[in-house]
Structures are given as C-alpha cells and as structure tokens.
Amino acid sequence: MRTLISTAFVSLDGVVEAPGGEPGYRNSGWTFKDVEFLPEAFEIKGREQQEAAAMMMGRVSYEAFSPVWPGMEEFAQYKAMPKYVVSTTLTEDELVSDWGESTILRSLDEVAALKETEGGPIIIHGSAALNRSLSDAGLIDRYHLLVFPLLLGAGKRLFSDSDKDTQKLKLVESEAYANGLQKQVFDVVR
C-alpha cells in the first residue's frame, strides 16, 4: 500500500491559499513577503523530492504548476516522477508534454485504488480542495506542514469544516526556526 503525504505551507489559522504569489488573493505571496527566509526551514522540501515516488494534485494546482515547475532546477526530481491529477473536468489534451508521465484520476475511489498499488509515497502539492476531500475520506496518511507565524483570515484552508469524527494525528517530527516557522510532520493514526 502506498503512503499519501499532504505537504503544505500553512498560516497559523489554516490558510494555504496563494503562498507563492498566485494572483487573485489579497495576501498572495505571504510565504516570502512577510517572513524572513531561512534555508534550513525548507530542508523538508528537498527531502520530499528524494523520498516521493509520485506527485498528486488537483486541476487548479496542476494548471498553476505545469507551466512553471518543469523548467525549474529546484524541482528537477519532480519532473521525472509520475504525476496524478485528480479532476473530473481536465482532458488528456490539456496535459503538458514536458513534465513526464501524467495520469488523470476522476474520483476519490480511483485515488483509493492507486493507494492499494505497489510503489513509494505519493506527495500532494497545493490542491486545497483536493486535500480537504482526501482528508475527509480518510485517504491521507501523513502531513508535512510548514506553519508560518501569520494570521491571514480569509482564504482557502487546508482542512474542511465538515462535521466528522475525530481524526487523531501523531507528531513524528517537529522543529521551530528563528523566523517563527515551525515544521510539523504528523502521521494519521488509524
């Protein structure tokens, strides 16, 4: 069975929207505009590329990443690995040709079936709506969170506000940095 890992930059109040400067959000770019950059706080991002066997994202994140990430040296390892795009509307001809093998999954059932296959961890980047759906369905196994010391108020959130049973997490790695960032790695307790 494959491990599904959600990785996110998240504000203290749970917002994940537009951390890198994506247009249309009032506080866009909050990861670099408002917090001093410390390379050691982002070590986990390089480790994720080395440990992941595949990437998963929703349509919106795919459309944001696919024109940019294939040519970025810091994401070279992601270029070669298989990508899974969870979307009911994306078509095969909308997939880019320069970012390696990409497969469209049409449902959470298809994600669950993929998890049952052999292979290494699958890392989920961006994809706020997908993260909420996968979490609510009990499909996420681990969270890699870089928590920023910011309260952003409105914005897309990592976790849904669905009325559901408690989901317990086990902290397996954490570190606080001089700029206020916190790395928190949680396994989902089943």
Coordinates of C-alpha atoms in Angstrom, one line a residue:
M1 CA 0.0 0.0 0.0
R2 CA 1.3 3.4 -0.9
T3 CA 1.5 6.3 1.5
L4 CA -0.3 9.5 0.6
I5 CA 1.5 12.6 2.0
S6 CA 0.0 16.1 2.1
T7 CA 2.6 18.8 2.1
A8 CA 1.6 22.4 2.7
F9 CA 2.7 25.9 3.6
V10 CA 0.0 26.9 6.1
S11 CA -0.7 30.0 8.1
L12 CA -1.3 29.6 11.9
D13 CA -5.1 30.0 11.1
G14 CA -5.0 27.2 8.5
V15 CA -4.9 29.2 5.2
V16 CA -3.0 27.7 2.3
E17 CA -4.1 30.0 -0.5
A18 CA -1.5 31.6 -2.8
P19 CA 1.6 31.1 -0.7
G20 CA 3.9 31.7 -3.7
G21 CA 2.2 34.9 -5.2
E22 CA -0.6 33.4 -7.2
P23 CA -2.9 36.1 -8.4
G24 CA -6.4 36.8 -7.1
Y25 CA -5.8 36.5 -3.3
R26 CA -5.5 39.6 -1.1
N27 CA -2.4 38.2 0.8
S28 CA -0.8 36.5 -2.1
G29 CA 2.9 35.7 -1.6
W30 CA 2.7 35.5 2.2
T31 CA 5.4 32.9 2.5
F32 CA 8.1 35.3 1.2
K33 CA 6.7 38.8 1.7
D34 CA 6.1 38.6 5.4
V35 CA 8.6 36.1 6.9
E36 CA 12.4 36.2 6.7
F37 CA 13.8 33.3 4.5
L38 CA 15.9 30.8 6.3
P39 CA 17.1 27.9 4.1
E40 CA 17.2 25.4 7.0
A41 CA 13.4 25.8 7.5
F42 CA 12.8 24.5 3.9
E43 CA 15.1 21.4 4.2
I44 CA 12.0 19.2 4.2
K45 CA 11.1 20.4 0.7
G46 CA 14.3 18.9 -0.8
R47 CA 13.8 15.7 1.2
E48 CA 10.2 15.3 -0.1
Q49 CA 11.6 15.2 -3.7
Q50 CA 14.1 12.5 -2.8
E51 CA 11.5 10.4 -0.9
A52 CA 8.5 10.7 -3.1
A53 CA 7.8 8.2 -5.9
A54 CA 5.0 10.3 -7.5
M55 CA 3.1 13.6 -7.2
M56 CA -0.6 14.2 -6.9
M57 CA -2.5 17.5 -7.3
G58 CA -5.9 18.8 -8.3
R59 CA -6.7 20.6 -11.5
V60 CA -6.1 24.1 -10.3
S61 CA -2.7 23.3 -8.9
Y62 CA -1.8 21.4 -12.0
E63 CA -2.7 24.3 -14.1
A64 CA -0.6 26.6 -11.9
F65 CA 2.5 24.3 -11.6
S66 CA 2.7 22.7 -15.0
P67 CA 3.7 25.8 -17.0
V68 CA 6.5 26.6 -14.4
W69 CA 7.8 23.6 -12.5
P70 CA 9.1 21.6 -15.5
G71 CA 11.8 24.2 -16.2
M72 CA 12.7 24.9 -12.6
E73 CA 16.0 23.4 -11.5
E74 CA 14.9 23.1 -7.8
F75 CA 12.1 20.8 -8.9
A76 CA 14.1 18.6 -11.3
Q77 CA 13.3 15.4 -9.4
Y78 CA 9.6 16.0 -9.7
K79 CA 9.9 16.4 -13.4
A80 CA 10.8 12.7 -13.9
M81 CA 8.3 11.2 -11.5
P82 CA 4.7 10.2 -12.4
K83 CA 2.0 12.7 -11.7
Y84 CA -1.6 12.1 -10.9
V85 CA -4.1 14.9 -11.4
V86 CA -7.4 14.4 -9.7
S87 CA -10.1 16.1 -11.8
T88 CA -13.5 15.5 -13.3
T89 CA -13.0 18.1 -16.0
L90 CA -9.4 18.1 -17.1
T91 CA -8.9 16.4 -20.5
E92 CA -5.9 14.4 -21.8
D93 CA -5.1 17.1 -24.4
E94 CA -4.7 19.7 -21.5
L95 CA -1.8 17.8 -20.0
V96 CA 1.6 19.3 -20.7
S97 CA 4.1 17.3 -22.7
D98 CA 7.3 18.4 -20.9
W99 CA 6.6 17.2 -17.4
G100 CA 6.8 13.5 -17.6
E101 CA 4.1 10.9 -17.3
S102 CA 0.7 12.3 -16.1
T103 CA -2.5 10.4 -15.3
I104 CA -5.9 11.8 -14.7
L105 CA -7.9 10.3 -11.8
R106 CA -11.6 11.0 -11.9
S107 CA -12.7 10.2 -8.4
L108 CA -11.6 9.5 -4.8
D109 CA -12.3 5.9 -5.5
E110 CA -9.5 6.0 -8.1
V111 CA -7.2 7.6 -5.6
A112 CA -8.0 4.9 -3.1
A113 CA -7.3 2.2 -5.7
L114 CA -4.0 3.9 -6.6
K115 CA -3.0 3.7 -2.9
E116 CA -3.5 0.0 -2.9
T117 CA -0.9 -0.5 -5.6
E118 CA 2.8 -1.2 -5.1
G119 CA 5.2 1.8 -5.1
G120 CA 6.6 4.5 -3.0
P121 CA 5.0 7.5 -1.3
I122 CA 2.8 10.0 -3.3
I123 CA 3.1 13.6 -2.3
I124 CA 0.3 16.1 -2.7
H125 CA 1.3 19.7 -3.5
G126 CA -1.1 22.7 -3.4
S127 CA -4.6 21.5 -4.1
A128 CA -6.6 22.9 -1.2
A129 CA -9.9 21.4 -2.3
L130 CA -8.4 18.0 -3.1
N131 CA -6.6 18.0 0.3
R132 CA -9.9 18.6 2.1
S133 CA -11.7 15.9 0.2
L134 CA -8.9 13.3 0.7
S135 CA -8.7 14.1 4.4
D136 CA -12.5 13.8 4.8
A137 CA -12.4 10.5 3.0
G138 CA -9.6 9.2 5.3
L139 CA -7.1 8.8 2.4
I140 CA -4.2 10.9 3.7
D141 CA -1.6 9.1 5.7
R142 CA 0.9 11.9 6.6
Y143 CA 1.1 15.7 6.8
H144 CA 4.2 17.7 6.2
L145 CA 3.4 21.2 7.3
L146 CA 5.5 24.4 7.4
V147 CA 3.4 26.6 9.7
F148 CA 4.0 30.3 9.2
P149 CA 3.6 32.7 12.1
L150 CA 0.8 34.6 10.3
L151 CA -2.9 35.0 10.7
L152 CA -4.3 35.6 7.2
G153 CA -8.1 35.5 7.9
A154 CA -10.0 34.7 4.8
G155 CA -8.6 32.2 2.2
K156 CA -8.7 28.6 1.2
R157 CA -8.0 26.3 4.1
L158 CA -6.1 23.0 4.3
F159 CA -8.8 21.3 6.4
S160 CA -12.5 21.3 5.8
D161 CA -15.1 22.3 8.3
S162 CA -17.1 19.1 7.8
D163 CA -18.8 17.6 10.8
K164 CA -16.9 14.3 11.1
D165 CA -15.4 12.0 13.7
T166 CA -12.1 13.0 15.3
Q167 CA -9.0 12.1 13.3
K168 CA -6.1 11.6 15.6
L169 CA -2.6 12.5 14.5
K170 CA 0.8 11.5 15.9
L171 CA 3.6 14.1 15.8
V172 CA 6.7 12.3 14.3
E173 CA 8.9 15.3 13.6
S174 CA 9.0 19.0 14.5
E175 CA 11.3 21.9 14.7
A176 CA 10.9 25.6 15.3
Y177 CA 13.1 28.2 13.5
A178 CA 14.4 31.6 14.3
N179 CA 12.0 33.3 11.9
G180 CA 9.0 31.8 13.6
L181 CA 8.3 29.0 11.1
Q182 CA 7.5 25.6 12.5
K183 CA 8.0 22.2 10.8
Q184 CA 5.3 19.7 11.9
V185 CA 5.2 16.2 10.5
F186 CA 2.2 14.1 11.6
D187 CA 1.2 10.6 10.8
V188 CA -2.6 9.9 10.7
V189 CA -3.4 7.4 13.4
R190 CA -5.7 4.6 12.1

